[in-house]
Amino acid sequence: MRQQKLTVIAAVLLCMVGVAHAAEGSPEVDTGTTAWMLTSTALVLLMIPGLAMFYGGLVRTKNVLGTMMHSFAAMAVVGVLWMVCGYSMAFGPNILGGWFGWNPDYFLLKGIDTTITDAGIPEYVFAMFQGKFAIITPALIAGAFAERVKFRGYCIFIALWSLIVYNPLCHWVWASDGFLFEKGAIDFAGGTVIHISAGAAALVAAFYLGPRRGYPKTAMHPNNLVMTLMGAGLLWVGWFGFNAGSSVESGLKTAQALTVTQVAAASGALSWMMLEGLLHKKVTTLGFVSGVLAGLVAITPAAGDVLPWGALVLGMVASVLCYFAIEMKNKLGYDDTLDVFGIHGIAALWGAIGLVFFLRPGAGSGSFFGQLWVQTEGALVSLAYSGIMTFVLIVFVDKVFGFRLSEADEKAGMDHSLHSERGFGMLNLNS
Amino acid sequence: MRQQKLTVIAAVLLCMVGVAHAAEGSPEVDTGTTAWMLTSTALVLLMIPGLAMFYGGLVRTKNVLGTMMHSFAAMAVVGVLWMVCGYSMAFGPNILGGWFGWNPDYFLLKGIDTTITDAGIPEYVFAMFQGKFAIITPALIAGAFAERVKFRGYCIFIALWSLIVYNPLCHWVWASDGFLFEKGAIDFAGGTVIHISAGAAALVAAFYLGPRRGYPKTAMHPNNLVMTLMGAGLLWVGWFGFNAGSSVESGLKTAQALTVTQVAAASGALSWMMLEGLLHKKVTTLGFVSGVLAGLVAITPAAGDVLPWGALVLGMVASVLCYFAIEMKNKLGYDDTLDVFGIHGIAALWGAIGLVFFLRPGAGSGSFFGQLWVQTEGALVSLAYSGIMTFVLIVFVDKVFGFRLSEADEKAGMDHSLHSERGFGMLNLNS
Amino acid sequence: MRQQKLTVIAAVLLCMVGVAHAAEGSPEVDTGTTAWMLTSTALVLLMIPGLAMFYGGLVRTKNVLGTMMHSFAAMAVVGVLWMVCGYSMAFGPNILGGWFGWNPDYFLLKGIDTTITDAGIPEYVFAMFQGKFAIITPALIAGAFAERVKFRGYCIFIALWSLIVYNPLCHWVWASDGFLFEKGAIDFAGGTVIHISAGAAALVAAFYLGPRRGYPKTAMHPNNLVMTLMGAGLLWVGWFGFNAGSSVESGLKTAQALTVTQVAAASGALSWMMLEGLLHKKVTTLGFVSGVLAGLVAITPAAGDVLPWGALVLGMVASVLCYFAIEMKNKLGYDDTLDVFGIHGIAALWGAIGLVFFLRPGAGSGSFFGQLWVQTEGALVSLAYSGIMTFVLIVFVDKVFGFRLSEADEKAGMDHSLHSERGFGMLNLNS
Amino acid sequence: MKLITAIIQEDKLDEVREALIAAEVGRITVTRVDGHGQQETTEIYRGLVVIPNLIPKVEIKIAVNDEFVDLTVDTLLKGARHGDDGKPGDGKIFIAPLEECIRISTGQRGTEAI
Amino acid sequence: MKLITAIIQEDKLDEVREALIAAEVGRITVTRVDGHGQQETTEIYRGLVVIPNLIPKVEIKIAVNDEFVDLTVDTLLKGARHGDDGKPGDGKIFIAPLEECIRISTGQRGTEAI
Amino acid sequence: MKLITAIIQEDKLDEVREALIAAEVGRITVTRVDGHGQQETTEIYRGLVVIPNLIPKVEIKIAVNDEFVDLTVDTLLKGARHGDDGKPGDGKIFIAPLEECIRISTGQRGTEAI
Ligand SMILES: Nc1ncnc2c1ncn2[C@@H]1O[C@H](COP(=O)(O)OP(=O)(O)O)[C@@H](O)[C@H]1O
Ligand SMILES: Nc1ncnc2c1ncn2[C@@H]1O[C@H](COP(=O)(O)OP(=O)(O)O)[C@@H](O)[C@H]1O
Ligand SMILES: Nc1ncnc2c1ncn2[C@@H]1O[C@H](COP(=O)(O)OP(=O)(O)O)[C@@H](O)[C@H]1O
């Protein structure tokens, strides 16, 4: 099946794969597009501390630093890996039958020092922008097993996960010879690659690692909802880079993506607020920011291809679905601590499939059902591949290096037992 | 009276109103301008969490979440409203004798999917940038009645205020057929539209809703000045988008606006510091950030049209005026809790009128007194319209839905009584 | 000695010095470059609250506001000074035999209202971008004498330091007629000008002012490592503006700078993590962020001229050097409270000199040893000049205005004794 | 001399303070504590209902001379109740013996130092 | 009536609470404190070793009728120990006399109010 | 055995600790509290002067054997005073009877457990 509309990123990359640009005849830098892509890179980077704050505020006081370190560590571990080989695996030409890509020139980013892509930006910028996505995805998963894993095991896990799960998935969906890309799957800014895969990994991890000691009987209050709110604010801002930057241009598509991102975030929040207002007569701040996230995740795969009113509906419905998914989790009793599956997984599934209903005229392949099927297929591939591989990796890491924290360390808290520090020294009189 | 210098935004819009651009012959996208406007949109969005932190840090511990939610809720409520009809009301052509505008194409933003404005940016970007202003304005007002209003009433109030006060005002000043715009009023980035109107609304609300229980006898300490400082930092950064973005270009005017913004913020802070140093022999951090805000607000209407030394003076004087305005409030005894009028109202009045003394040669209409009068007129219109309509709306919301919190709920704190949450769980041993 | 590769900034400035551009024939604005430089200016500004949070979190509870004010005050004091005369001293043509520069047109920034530089950006933008560097440098020094200086003395000190140390150094290295610039010293984004000079000043200040009461016997715990982490996140994001903005373009050089910045930050963090893991079997969050900073500082002088694998090594080694430098400090027993020399000084020395090993082919002067010597010379000049002048200034300020806090005030804490405020009101029951 | 310790609800602190000041019992020490008694709480975290746990409370300590015990207790009782009949969770008052009281600034001891 | 005050390690709060509930001692007040006893701490700040200082602890206060003192103390002892033999730093229990106890909501006094 | 409770100014904690250690009174429990006594505070919030309210203080609890009471009190008095004559707000010391003291790790009781 061929389709007219390919995702923008891939179009940009078409020429990058295979042929190495000689200096002569290479495209000119477009300073405006470059400026926006640089900015987007910074904005997506801002999401990592944003996520650290969001997650960090939701756990118990004794685990605040350990939880924030899950996000930060991804910046170091995946940050280095991406530059060494991740970019090559994700955006090099197919090897091993298309499992992932490889381009020796991309190893250590050494062959792209002066490459300008057809989009008019230095390839470095594209590589760094994409690198931020690679960083944030494993950091998202960490919410599923917050408050109960070893730091060393975690670092090894995200390194392996990034190599074995993320890079291939990214290759399939966004590289021009990736098999899902070729089928015409729409995943503008990473609903499938990022949120569904993180959600699936989260679910598997939560089941394999088991609940926290005392869950769900003991109340575990957020230590700092104020920080969670701040983090949500930064996430919203950073998401503009995430989605609008995924247009790899600074023009109409970018503007469309930014607009629907803003609309879906607002409508997701409004929807969750109204739902809570109806059901509990109270609106919680955690509910509000959960709605923001649900809306943002849902619009992520769709950002380049739906109209504002579609974003309004996508966001609204996302919140409702996530709300009940979390209710369901509470009934089932597994401990996906910060609801990574309940929010990222569910909203991204909804967004990736639901976007078909709201496509801008002309977007997508010609046929509605064709597109619906391609979208579903992409989502299922991501769910299955990430789920299964995560299971393998987690068992491996757990058996070989140890993943789950010992009971004594869990009780003492990660900050003390893993990092020998305290998040809020001010609470005590010795600081 | 015709004048040479029209505000930049309006110039940009001239062609947008009335004639719908056909695809052919429409302006080219300027990627650089688009990049900066996208960035500005993100920066202004950053001001909302910034404001939440600024305000949130100043109230008592039991109200921190409730206060932050006032800012965040505006992102959801006004965020959705703006996309539905706000943009149309503000930037559509005059209807109802110019009370506000309307363009059916702007409803749900459905007719601007591919429009490029003469400034070389997709119209979506302009709409989103303006939308952030619409969001922040009601959020500012919330400081006046912090710690004592119902959440539901608040949401309804800002929705109505946005529709009935903000959109018309924005239309009058910034739409090319707005009556204040036609008179040549200078309001570069929203001194009149945003800060004066918010200040007037704040004053009316503070009087109508009455003081907090115990005010002014009981000491009410800020729960987190550290967060207030962080928030002030984000506001300063975001204000670069606010003011420099209001040039709707990425060039000389933008650079001028950014420069004077930086200068006025620094000089406002310096001036407040020195004043406190003189009067109290101590410099407070709250004073410092109040000075930053005073400087930033004062330069907002003037940012495109004054020289750096003018910004220096505008900022310095703004702090002095605000300082004594707050002293006055303390004497008068009404409870504008976070000094919305004392800072935003006063500094913006000063900026909107005072800018006439520091105009760049060639800026403004030919005559000094002519411009002075136009500025004063604009300020008075905003004061009066916002003041009166706010009064009507507040009475309406209070009578019909309830606005002021019950005494018991006020004592228990908004976080508990309205949101069933606690901002700083870490203070207690159950988290 | 002439060399081919001059630092980019200087190249940009070449035409600005001496000849005033007439309106006709002046370069066109490049909207893309301007957009990125505006963004960079905002990003570097974001580093100031970032630094305030980073430093603020590390001191004791009673000094949190006072410490944050050290960063914020620089925004007001140096912010105003830079606009009044700093830009002129730094980027005007040589006067007094090249001690610093002066251009009467730059006084109060009054003569550059419409100047466009050859880089295609309004000169205002360049002036503001550089102004942020001038602000952050003295703010960095404050870490050396945290928790024990008077606010008034501090303000006077940074004002003088900015005028007498920073502006001349900046002139020597970055102005086209600066003597280090003419020798071909590579200092892409301010390793020499900013971090080495701040490090040297810090060392001198720490020795002259003496340790805090009780140091090193009494444990002094960070009051809020959570905030330090947030601050580190903002610093990382802001550093993209710092380094990539220093290319004064929006193109290949910018992309190269951004890439190595990201790589060095990640590798610095990874290296510190692994070192701590090896030595203590625990990885601390403070160690992590120290590694981020070490990597970022080390890459600062090198950002435009090394390849990604060079950045990897620079960052890795920087963390190791800083780690042991701090160990050394602990043995020597002087109280450079927040390790300004140990991190900024050491990492910048390493970066400024070590970059010679990793230069991109073609970068730098022809000869390896020639460049090595020039780099060393630049570093030594900065160390010596900043060290000696800081000593003079600190003695002067201490004798004339008082710099060190009285013992009673130090015990009571800066927040109470200097600012009459409390950072975390929520800890007490009266807020 | 007695040491009166009252554990009250957070939202009653202001009222209790005002009542005590009106009764001319001005000296007081308060602490943030968490407690568990009869009171049942309903808490919601993304829809999950959790077992009652520690609830934030305020502890008030007042050292008084014997003749002031009744006045203080009565004032506390009045100020700390929710509604006229009180509600579970309104708190507890404990009275313990105090052997000595010393004002640090002057070194005064006993009843005059309280 | 007695007032039992126990200073325990932070990580033992949950276990102690669970043990007390199992022993049907449900009423409790806890506070965040810092203490210094035998326990030696090792703390690292960018590699610097510092002298032992105040260590974060949790203080538990339980007012009980006399016949419950032993049960409560035994439960505390069991719940608060690290390992079977205990470790330095596990804490202290203090028992002080209590003269009166009043339930604020009802005004009940004495043993029935505890 | 006695339980000595001292409410002191925040800025005196280090000095008091040092004095106690010098007097070989090493065991201690401290808590962040807020209090109101004689001390008048001046507070400024954007220029507004407010009535004196609760002031942050530090509470120190030391359980001692009877023979150590005087030493401890004297040390506290010396360490906690501002200037030689003391100032209002320097704080209060309360002494209450203690019936039993138990070291959790060993189960030791009484004077040897203190
Ligand atoms: N016996 C007790 N020992 C210690 N604290 C108690 C005791 N009884 C009550 N408290 C404290 O008083 C608070 C309020 O108790 P409340 O629920 O009103 O008491 P009751 O259950 O006796 O009616 C509790 O949260 C707890 O902190
Ligand atoms: N005599 C005492 N007075 C006050 N508090 C004490 C005393 N002894 C112990 N504590 C408190 O109990 C905590 C744990 O003490 P621990 O080190 O187990 O006691 P010990 O040194 O007697 O074995 C200490 O941190 C301190 O808070
Ligand atoms: N009678 C009392 N009951 C409880 N706390 C007291 C009492 N007297 C003093 N305090 C505590 O001691 C602190 C310091 O008191 P201070 O002002 O020095 O006492 P005084 O007013 O007796 O001179 C107060 O803030 C309060 O916390």
PDB file of C-alpha atoms in Angstrom, chain A residues 60-62 213 218 408 411-412 420 422 427-430, chain E residues 10-12 14-15 18 32-34 44 53-56:
ATOM      1  CA  ARG A  60       6.651   9.646  49.335  1.00  0.00           C
ATOM      2  CA  THR A  61       9.141  11.994  50.928  1.00  0.00           C
ATOM      3  CA  LYS A  62      11.732   9.302  51.388  1.00  0.00           C
ATOM      4  CA  ARG A 213       5.248  -2.905  50.369  1.00  0.00           C
ATOM      5  CA  THR A 218      -1.421   1.864  53.242  1.00  0.00           C
ATOM      6  CA  ALA A 408      14.669  -3.048  54.272  1.00  0.00           C
ATOM      7  CA  LYS A 411      11.252   0.835  53.916  1.00  0.00           C
ATOM      8  CA  ALA A 412      14.184   3.129  54.544  1.00  0.00           C
ATOM      9  CA  SER A 420      22.669   8.586  51.111  1.00  0.00           C
ATOM     10  CA  ARG A 422      17.707  13.601  51.900  1.00  0.00           C
ATOM     11  CA  LEU A 427      12.450  19.484  57.331  1.00  0.00           C
ATOM     12  CA  ASN A 428      15.123  18.665  59.844  1.00  0.00           C
ATOM     13  CA  LEU A 429      17.039  20.814  62.196  1.00  0.00           C
ATOM     14  CA  ASN A 430      20.475  19.792  61.098  1.00  0.00           C
TER      15      ASN A 430
ATOM     16  CA  GLU E  10      12.203   6.824  60.571  1.00  0.00           C
ATOM     17  CA  ASP E  11      12.097   3.593  58.633  1.00  0.00           C
ATOM     18  CA  LYS E  12      10.374   1.793  61.499  1.00  0.00           C
ATOM     19  CA  ASP E  14       5.190   1.802  59.405  1.00  0.00           C
ATOM     20  CA  GLU E  15       6.093  -1.391  61.221  1.00  0.00           C
ATOM     21  CA  GLU E  18       1.175  -1.934  62.209  1.00  0.00           C
ATOM     22  CA  ARG E  32       9.216  14.642  63.089  1.00  0.00           C
ATOM     23  CA  VAL E  33      12.223  15.267  65.359  1.00  0.00           C
ATOM     24  CA  ASP E  34      15.982  15.127  65.183  1.00  0.00           C
ATOM     25  CA  ILE E  44      29.019  12.208  52.518  1.00  0.00           C
ATOM     26  CA  ASN E  53      25.206  15.335  64.112  1.00  0.00           C
ATOM     27  CA  LEU E  54      21.500  15.359  64.621  1.00  0.00           C
ATOM     28  CA  ILE E  55      19.805  12.469  62.906  1.00  0.00           C
ATOM     29  CA  PRO E  56      16.192  12.582  61.734  1.00  0.00           C
TER      30      PRO E  56
END
